[in-house]
Coordinates of C-alpha atoms in Angstrom, one line a residue:
M1 CA 0.0 0.0 0.0
N2 CA 1.6 3.2 -1.2
T3 CA 1.3 6.7 0.3
R4 CA -1.4 7.9 -2.1
V5 CA -3.6 4.9 -1.3
L6 CA -3.0 5.4 2.4
R7 CA -4.0 9.0 2.2
T8 CA -7.1 8.2 0.2
E9 CA -8.2 5.5 2.7
L10 CA -7.6 7.8 5.6
K11 CA -10.0 10.3 4.1
R12 CA -12.7 7.7 3.3
S13 CA -12.5 5.7 6.5
V14 CA -13.1 6.0 10.3
A15 CA -9.5 5.1 11.0
P16 CA -8.4 8.6 12.0
W17 CA -11.3 8.9 14.4
A18 CA -10.6 5.4 15.8
G19 CA -7.0 6.3 16.5
A20 CA -7.9 9.6 18.1
V21 CA -10.6 8.0 20.4
V22 CA -8.2 5.2 21.5
L23 CA -5.4 7.7 22.3
T24 CA -7.4 10.4 23.9
S25 CA -9.6 8.1 26.0
A26 CA -6.6 6.2 27.2
L27 CA -4.7 9.4 28.2
A28 CA -7.9 10.8 29.9
F29 CA -8.3 7.6 31.8
L30 CA -4.7 7.6 33.1
Y31 CA -4.6 11.3 33.9
L32 CA -8.1 12.1 35.1
V33 CA -8.7 9.1 37.3
N34 CA -6.6 8.9 40.4
G35 CA -5.9 5.1 40.4
T36 CA -3.2 2.8 41.6
W37 CA -1.3 3.5 38.3
W38 CA -0.1 6.7 40.0
R39 CA 1.0 5.2 43.3
G40 CA 4.2 3.7 44.6
T41 CA 7.0 1.9 42.6
T42 CA 4.4 0.4 40.2
A43 CA 3.2 3.8 38.9
W44 CA 2.9 3.8 35.1
T45 CA 5.5 6.5 34.8
A46 CA 8.0 5.0 37.3
Q47 CA 9.5 2.0 35.4
W48 CA 9.5 0.6 31.9
T49 CA 7.8 -2.7 32.6
S50 CA 5.1 -1.1 34.8
M51 CA 4.4 1.4 32.0
A52 CA 4.0 -1.4 29.5
L53 CA 1.8 -3.4 31.7
W54 CA -0.5 -0.5 32.7
T55 CA -1.0 0.5 29.1
R56 CA -1.8 -3.1 28.3
A57 CA -4.3 -3.2 31.2
L58 CA -6.3 -0.4 29.4
L59 CA -7.0 -2.9 26.6
F60 CA -10.0 -4.2 28.7
Y61 CA -11.9 -1.4 27.0
L62 CA -9.6 -0.2 24.2
W63 CA -9.7 -3.6 22.5
P64 CA -13.6 -3.6 22.3
L65 CA -13.4 -0.1 20.9
A66 CA -11.0 -1.3 18.2
V67 CA -13.3 -4.2 17.4
G68 CA -16.3 -1.8 17.2
F69 CA -14.5 0.7 15.0
G70 CA -13.4 -2.1 12.7
A71 CA -16.9 -3.3 12.3
L72 CA -18.1 0.2 11.5
Q73 CA -15.4 0.4 8.9
G74 CA -16.4 -3.0 7.5
L75 CA -19.9 -1.8 6.8
R76 CA -18.6 1.0 4.5
D77 CA -19.3 -0.8 1.2
H78 CA -22.6 -2.1 2.4
R79 CA -23.8 1.4 3.5
S80 CA -22.8 2.9 0.1
K81 CA -24.5 -0.1 -1.7
M82 CA -21.3 -0.7 -3.8
S83 CA -20.6 -4.3 -2.8
E84 CA -21.9 -5.8 -6.0
L85 CA -20.2 -3.1 -8.2
L86 CA -16.8 -3.7 -6.5
T87 CA -17.0 -7.4 -7.1
T88 CA -17.2 -6.8 -10.9
T89 CA -14.0 -4.7 -11.0
S90 CA -10.7 -6.2 -12.1
R91 CA -9.0 -5.3 -8.8
P92 CA -8.5 -8.4 -6.6
A93 CA -10.6 -8.6 -3.5
W94 CA -7.6 -9.2 -1.3
H95 CA -6.1 -6.0 -2.6
R96 CA -9.1 -3.9 -1.6
A97 CA -9.3 -5.7 1.7
G98 CA -5.6 -5.1 2.3
A99 CA -5.9 -1.4 1.8
L100 CA -9.0 -1.2 4.0
A101 CA -7.6 -3.4 6.8
G102 CA -4.1 -2.0 6.7
T103 CA -5.2 1.6 7.1
T104 CA -7.3 1.0 10.2
A105 CA -4.9 -1.5 11.8
T106 CA -1.9 0.8 11.2
T107 CA -3.7 3.8 12.7
L108 CA -4.8 2.0 15.8
A109 CA -1.3 0.5 16.3
S110 CA 0.2 3.9 15.9
A111 CA -2.2 5.4 18.5
F112 CA -1.2 2.8 21.0
A113 CA 2.5 3.5 20.1
L114 CA 1.9 7.2 20.9
L115 CA 0.3 6.2 24.2
V116 CA 3.4 4.1 25.1
L117 CA 5.7 6.9 23.9
T118 CA 3.9 9.4 26.2
G119 CA 4.6 7.1 29.2
G120 CA 8.1 6.3 28.0
V121 CA 9.1 10.0 28.0
Q122 CA 8.1 10.3 31.6
V123 CA 9.7 7.0 32.6
L124 CA 13.0 8.3 31.3
A125 CA 12.8 11.1 33.8
H126 CA 12.0 8.8 36.7
T127 CA 14.4 5.9 36.5
A128 CA 18.0 5.1 35.8
Y129 CA 17.3 1.5 34.8
T130 CA 16.7 1.3 31.1
H131 CA 16.1 -2.0 29.3
L132 CA 14.1 -3.5 26.4
G133 CA 12.3 -6.3 28.3
W134 CA 9.1 -4.2 28.2
L135 CA 9.0 -4.0 24.4
P136 CA 7.3 -7.4 23.7
I137 CA 4.5 -6.5 26.2
S138 CA 3.8 -3.3 24.2
L139 CA 4.2 -4.9 20.8
V140 CA 1.6 -7.5 21.6
G141 CA -0.7 -4.7 22.8
A142 CA -0.4 -2.9 19.5
L143 CA -1.0 -6.2 17.6
S144 CA -4.1 -6.8 19.6
L145 CA -5.7 -3.5 18.6
A146 CA -4.8 -4.2 14.9
A147 CA -6.1 -7.8 15.0
G148 CA -9.3 -6.7 16.8
A149 CA -10.1 -4.1 14.2
V150 CA -9.5 -6.5 11.3
L151 CA -11.7 -9.1 13.0
G152 CA -14.4 -6.5 13.4
M153 CA -14.2 -5.6 9.7
G154 CA -14.5 -9.2 8.6
A155 CA -17.4 -9.9 11.0
A156 CA -19.3 -6.8 9.7
R157 CA -18.6 -7.8 6.1
A158 CA -20.0 -11.2 6.8
L159 CA -23.0 -9.9 8.8
P160 CA -23.8 -6.5 7.3
S161 CA -26.2 -5.0 9.7
V162 CA -26.4 -1.7 11.6
L163 CA -26.5 -3.7 14.8
T164 CA -23.2 -5.5 14.1
P165 CA -20.8 -2.8 15.4
P166 CA -22.6 -2.2 18.8
L167 CA -23.2 -5.9 19.4
L168 CA -19.5 -6.7 18.6
T169 CA -18.3 -3.9 20.9
V170 CA -20.5 -5.1 23.8
G171 CA -19.5 -8.7 23.1
A172 CA -15.8 -7.9 23.1
F173 CA -16.1 -5.9 26.3
A174 CA -18.0 -8.8 28.0
F175 CA -15.2 -11.1 26.9
T176 CA -12.4 -9.0 28.4
A177 CA -14.5 -8.5 31.6
L178 CA -15.0 -12.2 32.0
M179 CA -11.4 -13.0 31.4
Q180 CA -10.5 -10.6 34.2
T181 CA -13.1 -12.1 36.6
T182 CA -14.9 -15.4 36.6
L183 CA -13.8 -17.3 33.5
G184 CA -10.2 -16.1 33.7
R185 CA -9.6 -16.8 37.3
T186 CA -9.5 -20.0 39.5
Q187 CA -10.4 -20.2 43.1
T188 CA -7.5 -21.5 45.3
A189 CA -6.2 -21.2 48.8
T190 CA -2.9 -20.3 50.4
A191 CA -0.9 -22.8 52.5
S192 CA -2.5 -21.2 55.6
G193 CA -6.0 -21.7 54.2
I194 CA -6.6 -18.1 53.1
P195 CA -8.9 -18.1 50.0
R196 CA -7.6 -16.3 46.8
T197 CA -8.1 -16.4 43.1
E198 CA -5.3 -16.9 40.5
P199 CA -5.3 -16.2 36.7
N200 CA -5.7 -19.3 34.6
R201 CA -4.6 -20.1 31.1
I202 CA -7.9 -18.9 29.5
S203 CA -7.4 -15.4 30.9
L204 CA -4.3 -15.0 28.7
L205 CA -6.6 -15.0 25.6
S206 CA -7.6 -11.5 26.7
P207 CA -5.4 -8.7 25.3
A208 CA -5.6 -7.0 28.6
V209 CA -3.5 -7.9 31.6
Q210 CA -4.2 -7.8 35.3
D211 CA -3.3 -4.8 37.4
V212 CA 0.4 -4.3 38.1
R213 CA 1.1 -5.5 41.7
D214 CA 4.9 -5.5 41.8
T215 CA 7.6 -3.6 39.9
L216 CA 9.6 -6.8 39.4
D217 CA 6.6 -8.7 37.8
T218 CA 6.7 -9.2 34.0
L219 CA 5.1 -11.6 31.5
S220 CA 6.9 -14.7 30.5
P221 CA 8.1 -15.4 26.9
A222 CA 5.6 -18.2 26.6
V223 CA 2.8 -15.7 27.2
H224 CA 4.1 -13.4 24.5
L225 CA 4.4 -16.3 22.1
G226 CA 0.9 -17.8 22.8
Q227 CA -0.8 -14.4 22.6
T228 CA 0.9 -13.6 19.4
I229 CA -0.3 -16.8 17.8
W230 CA -3.8 -16.2 19.0
L231 CA -3.9 -12.6 17.7
L232 CA -2.4 -13.6 14.3
G233 CA -5.1 -16.2 13.9
M234 CA -7.7 -13.6 14.8
A235 CA -6.3 -11.2 12.2
A236 CA -6.2 -13.9 9.6
T237 CA -9.8 -14.8 10.2
G238 CA -10.9 -11.2 9.9
F239 CA -9.0 -10.7 6.7
A240 CA -10.4 -14.0 5.3
L241 CA -13.9 -12.8 6.1
L242 CA -13.2 -9.5 4.3
V243 CA -12.4 -11.3 1.0
A244 CA -14.9 -14.2 1.4
A245 CA -17.7 -14.1 -1.2
T246 CA -19.6 -17.3 -0.4
P247 CA -21.0 -18.9 2.7
R248 CA -18.6 -21.8 2.4
A249 CA -15.6 -19.4 2.2
R250 CA -16.9 -17.6 5.3
L251 CA -17.1 -20.8 7.2
L252 CA -13.6 -21.8 6.2
A253 CA -12.4 -18.3 7.3
L254 CA -13.1 -19.3 10.9
A255 CA -10.3 -21.9 10.8
P256 CA -7.4 -19.5 11.5
V257 CA -8.9 -18.1 14.7
L258 CA -9.9 -21.6 16.0
A259 CA -6.5 -23.0 15.1
G260 CA -4.8 -20.0 16.7
A261 CA -6.8 -20.4 19.9
G262 CA -6.0 -24.1 20.1
I263 CA -2.3 -23.7 19.5
A264 CA -2.2 -20.7 21.9
L265 CA -3.7 -22.7 24.7
L266 CA -1.1 -25.4 24.2
V267 CA 1.7 -22.8 24.3
L268 CA 0.4 -20.6 27.1
P269 CA 1.5 -21.7 30.6
S270 CA -1.1 -23.2 32.9
D271 CA 0.8 -22.4 36.1
P272 CA 0.2 -18.9 37.4
N273 CA 3.8 -18.7 38.6
R274 CA 4.9 -19.1 34.9
M275 CA 2.5 -16.4 33.6
Y276 CA 3.7 -13.4 35.7
V277 CA 7.3 -14.1 36.5
L278 CA 10.2 -12.4 38.3
D279 CA 12.2 -10.1 36.0
K280 CA 15.6 -11.5 36.9
A281 CA 17.6 -8.7 35.2
A282 CA 15.6 -6.1 37.1
A283 CA 16.0 -8.0 40.4
E284 CA 19.8 -8.2 40.2
P285 CA 21.3 -6.7 43.4
V286 CA 23.3 -3.5 43.3
C287 CA 25.2 -3.1 46.6
D288 CA 27.1 -0.6 48.6
G289 CA 28.8 -2.8 51.2
P290 CA 26.1 -4.7 53.2
V291 CA 23.3 -2.6 51.7
C292 CA 21.7 -4.0 48.5
V293 CA 18.8 -2.9 46.3
T294 CA 17.6 -4.2 42.9
R295 CA 18.8 -2.7 39.6
T296 CA 15.3 -1.3 39.3
H297 CA 15.8 1.0 42.3
Q298 CA 19.6 1.5 42.0
A299 CA 19.0 5.3 42.1
Q300 CA 17.7 4.9 45.7
L301 CA 20.9 3.1 46.9
A302 CA 22.7 6.3 47.8
D303 CA 19.8 7.3 50.1
V304 CA 19.6 3.9 51.8
A305 CA 23.3 3.0 52.1
G306 CA 24.2 5.3 55.0
P307 CA 21.1 4.8 57.1
G308 CA 21.3 1.0 56.4
R309 CA 24.8 0.7 57.8
Q310 CA 23.8 2.7 60.8
A311 CA 20.7 0.5 61.4
L312 CA 22.9 -2.6 61.2
G313 CA 25.3 -1.1 63.8
L314 CA 22.4 -0.4 66.1
L315 CA 20.9 -3.8 65.7
H316 CA 24.3 -5.5 66.3
A317 CA 24.8 -3.4 69.5
A318 CA 21.4 -4.5 70.8
L319 CA 21.3 -8.2 69.6
G320 CA 24.9 -9.2 69.2
S321 CA 25.5 -12.2 67.1
R322 CA 21.7 -12.7 66.5
A323 CA 21.5 -9.4 64.6
P324 CA 21.0 -9.2 60.8
V325 CA 24.2 -8.6 58.8
S326 CA 22.8 -7.0 55.6
V327 CA 20.1 -4.8 54.3
R328 CA 18.4 -6.2 51.1
E329 CA 15.5 -5.2 49.0
N330 CA 12.9 -7.9 49.0
T331 CA 12.7 -9.6 45.5
T332 CA 10.3 -12.4 46.4
V333 CA 7.1 -11.8 44.4
L334 CA 4.3 -13.8 46.1
P335 CA 0.7 -14.4 45.0
E336 CA -1.9 -12.2 46.6
G337 CA -3.0 -13.5 50.0
T338 CA 0.2 -15.3 50.7
T339 CA 1.8 -14.8 54.1
P340 CA 5.5 -13.9 53.7
T341 CA 8.5 -15.5 55.5
W342 CA 11.7 -13.7 56.3
S343 CA 15.3 -14.3 57.1
S344 CA 16.6 -13.0 60.4
R345 CA 20.0 -12.4 58.8
A346 CA 18.8 -9.6 56.5
V347 CA 16.8 -6.4 57.0
P348 CA 14.1 -6.4 54.2
V349 CA 13.6 -3.2 52.3
D350 CA 10.3 -2.5 50.4
F351 CA 10.1 0.8 48.5
D352 CA 6.3 0.5 48.5
D353 CA 6.3 0.5 52.3
D354 CA 4.8 3.8 53.6
V355 CA 7.3 3.9 56.5
I356 CA 10.4 3.4 54.2
T357 CA 9.2 5.9 51.5
A358 CA 8.3 8.6 54.1
A359 CA 11.6 8.4 56.0
K360 CA 14.8 10.2 55.3
G361 CA 18.2 10.3 57.1
R362 CA 17.9 9.4 60.8
A363 CA 14.2 8.6 60.5
L364 CA 15.1 6.0 57.7
T365 CA 17.6 4.5 60.1
W366 CA 14.9 4.0 62.7
A367 CA 12.5 2.6 60.1
L368 CA 15.1 0.1 59.0
V369 CA 15.7 -0.9 62.6
G370 CA 12.0 -1.5 62.8
E371 CA 12.0 -3.7 59.7
G372 CA 15.0 -5.7 61.2
M373 CA 13.0 -6.3 64.3
V374 CA 9.4 -6.8 63.0
P375 CA 9.3 -7.1 59.2
G376 CA 5.6 -7.7 59.1
C377 CA 3.4 -10.8 58.4
T378 CA 0.5 -9.2 56.7
P379 CA -0.6 -11.3 53.7
V380 CA 0.3 -9.8 50.3
G381 CA -2.4 -7.3 49.2
W382 CA -3.9 -7.0 52.6
S383 CA -3.8 -4.1 55.0
G384 CA -1.4 -4.3 58.0
T385 CA -2.5 -4.8 61.6
G386 CA -2.1 -2.2 64.3
E387 CA -0.5 -4.7 66.7
E388 CA 2.4 -5.1 64.4
D389 CA 2.9 -1.4 64.3
V390 CA 2.8 -1.2 68.1
A391 CA 5.3 -4.1 68.4
R392 CA 7.6 -2.5 65.9
T393 CA 7.6 0.9 67.6
V394 CA 8.4 -0.7 71.0
A395 CA 11.2 -2.8 69.4
V396 CA 12.8 0.3 67.9
G397 CA 12.5 2.1 71.2
W398 CA 14.2 -0.8 72.9
V399 CA 17.1 -0.7 70.5
L400 CA 17.5 3.1 70.6
G401 CA 16.9 3.4 74.4
E402 CA 14.0 5.8 73.9
L403 CA 10.6 5.6 72.3
R404 CA 10.4 7.1 68.8
S405 CA 7.5 7.8 66.6
L406 CA 7.9 6.0 63.3
P407 CA 7.0 7.9 60.0
G408 CA 4.7 6.8 57.2
S409 CA 1.3 6.3 58.7
T410 CA -1.6 8.8 59.0
P411 CA -1.5 11.1 62.1
S412 CA -4.4 9.3 63.7
R413 CA -2.9 5.9 63.3
R414 CA 0.5 7.2 64.4
H415 CA -1.1 8.7 67.5
Y416 CA -2.8 5.4 68.3
T417 CA 0.4 3.4 67.8
D418 CA 2.5 5.7 70.0
T419 CA -0.2 5.8 72.7
A420 CA -0.5 2.0 72.7
A421 CA 3.3 1.5 72.5
R422 CA 4.2 3.6 75.5
P423 CA 2.9 1.4 78.3
V424 CA 4.2 -1.7 76.6
W425 CA 7.7 -0.1 76.3
K426 CA 7.7 1.1 79.9
K427 CA 6.8 -2.4 81.2
L428 CA 9.5 -4.0 79.0
K429 CA 12.2 -1.6 80.2
A430 CA 11.2 -2.3 83.8
L431 CA 12.1 -6.0 83.4
P432 CA 15.5 -7.4 84.1
R433 CA 17.9 -7.4 81.1
A434 CA 17.7 -11.2 80.6
E435 CA 13.9 -11.1 80.6
Q436 CA 13.9 -8.2 78.1
L437 CA 16.1 -10.3 75.8
A438 CA 13.8 -13.3 76.1
R439 CA 10.8 -11.2 75.2
I440 CA 12.6 -9.6 72.2
D441 CA 13.7 -13.1 71.0
A442 CA 10.2 -14.4 71.3
M443 CA 8.9 -11.4 69.4
R444 CA 11.4 -11.8 66.6
T445 CA 10.8 -15.6 66.4
A446 CA 7.1 -14.9 65.8
A447 CA 7.8 -12.0 63.4
F448 CA 10.2 -13.9 61.2
S449 CA 8.3 -17.1 61.1
C450 CA 4.9 -15.3 60.8
K451 CA 3.6 -17.8 63.4
G452 CA 2.0 -16.3 66.5
D453 CA 1.2 -12.8 67.7
V454 CA 4.2 -10.5 67.9
L455 CA 2.7 -8.1 70.4
Q456 CA 1.6 -11.0 72.7
A457 CA 5.1 -12.4 72.5
L458 CA 6.6 -9.0 73.4
T459 CA 4.3 -8.5 76.4
G460 CA 4.7 -12.1 77.6
S461 CA 0.9 -12.9 77.4
A462 CA 1.5 -15.6 74.7
S463 CA 3.2 -17.8 77.2
R464 CA 0.4 -17.7 79.7

């Protein structure tokens, strides 16, 4: 398709409007709605992979729009009552279909590319870690819009009715919604019996992805391959329906999408742990002595290194040989609802933790001491408990020799924590040194194994 044909098709088609709606609605959604895509380390402008995944998440409604616009475009010849006239021309049907499908598909893919470019420019200003691992995620997203539009064109050509575009749009939206909820998720339970749902293989047939939960999460190569096969089959069926002239040809045109779905389901992983996987390159440690962060957050190392070493010194002075010997960013990506487990030899750092992100300098040292004493056992995706905050505040006060208010929480919650921690701290300090150490050891055992109540262990009520 040369430039002249492209310009002509752009003037005669809905492709420019389709591209404009996709781009402007996506940007409006991201900028006007204050959602989780603006918060923490997984913000859509914070890291490359997060940006790619958040823009893919928008396909839950962008893809149905692409299908609907494609169907609207596929009705052009029927609306103008030129179908029979065009079949008598010497120009091959596939040539006309190629110009029609290529224009709309290219425009929608370009609109998605501009959306990714908008996010990418902002990511460059927020991170020092640059890589190309995000590119397949975005390429599959662009392909999905193009394939959806071509499928919509073919379906409208096969079923030329004014109701076809709205029905296809609603049907496509219902498909993406079901893939994100009931059909695309399986009910399971954690080892401790906490119910949860996990994405299954069928969910990967949706062009959209689930919300970004961890900055180290990415899609596996098997997911990229399986989705590409499925989308290519979808596009092939759409194009075949565009050129099909008989009922038999239209029936045969369904073969590519069915074959693509079958092959894709064989390629796509069935284990949720092989769908969203750890980005090993992003998780590589970057260290300054005993303080290590991931490559993703290497820009934060300078801020953490000094307070981290001071925290290790304070913990060693208080705990002796039982103290942690390093500060390390947590790279374990657990399913939602899973209870974490910790090593007592390392102070875990989580840059999504409100206390860590709110603390600077000496306050960060105190926050790291708290993480080294009570890292937290709240299941992934759940809200923390006040008792853990109280125990952590008391533990930091015990290490420092005076009670300190930890940063990060709301003023009301901080007031509650400090008020509840003061009598516990006073009772602990009134005990003989040996009894204090026994209480602290019991608390740390409960905290690092995530078995038992840390505050009860600290107050001694767990042993009664």
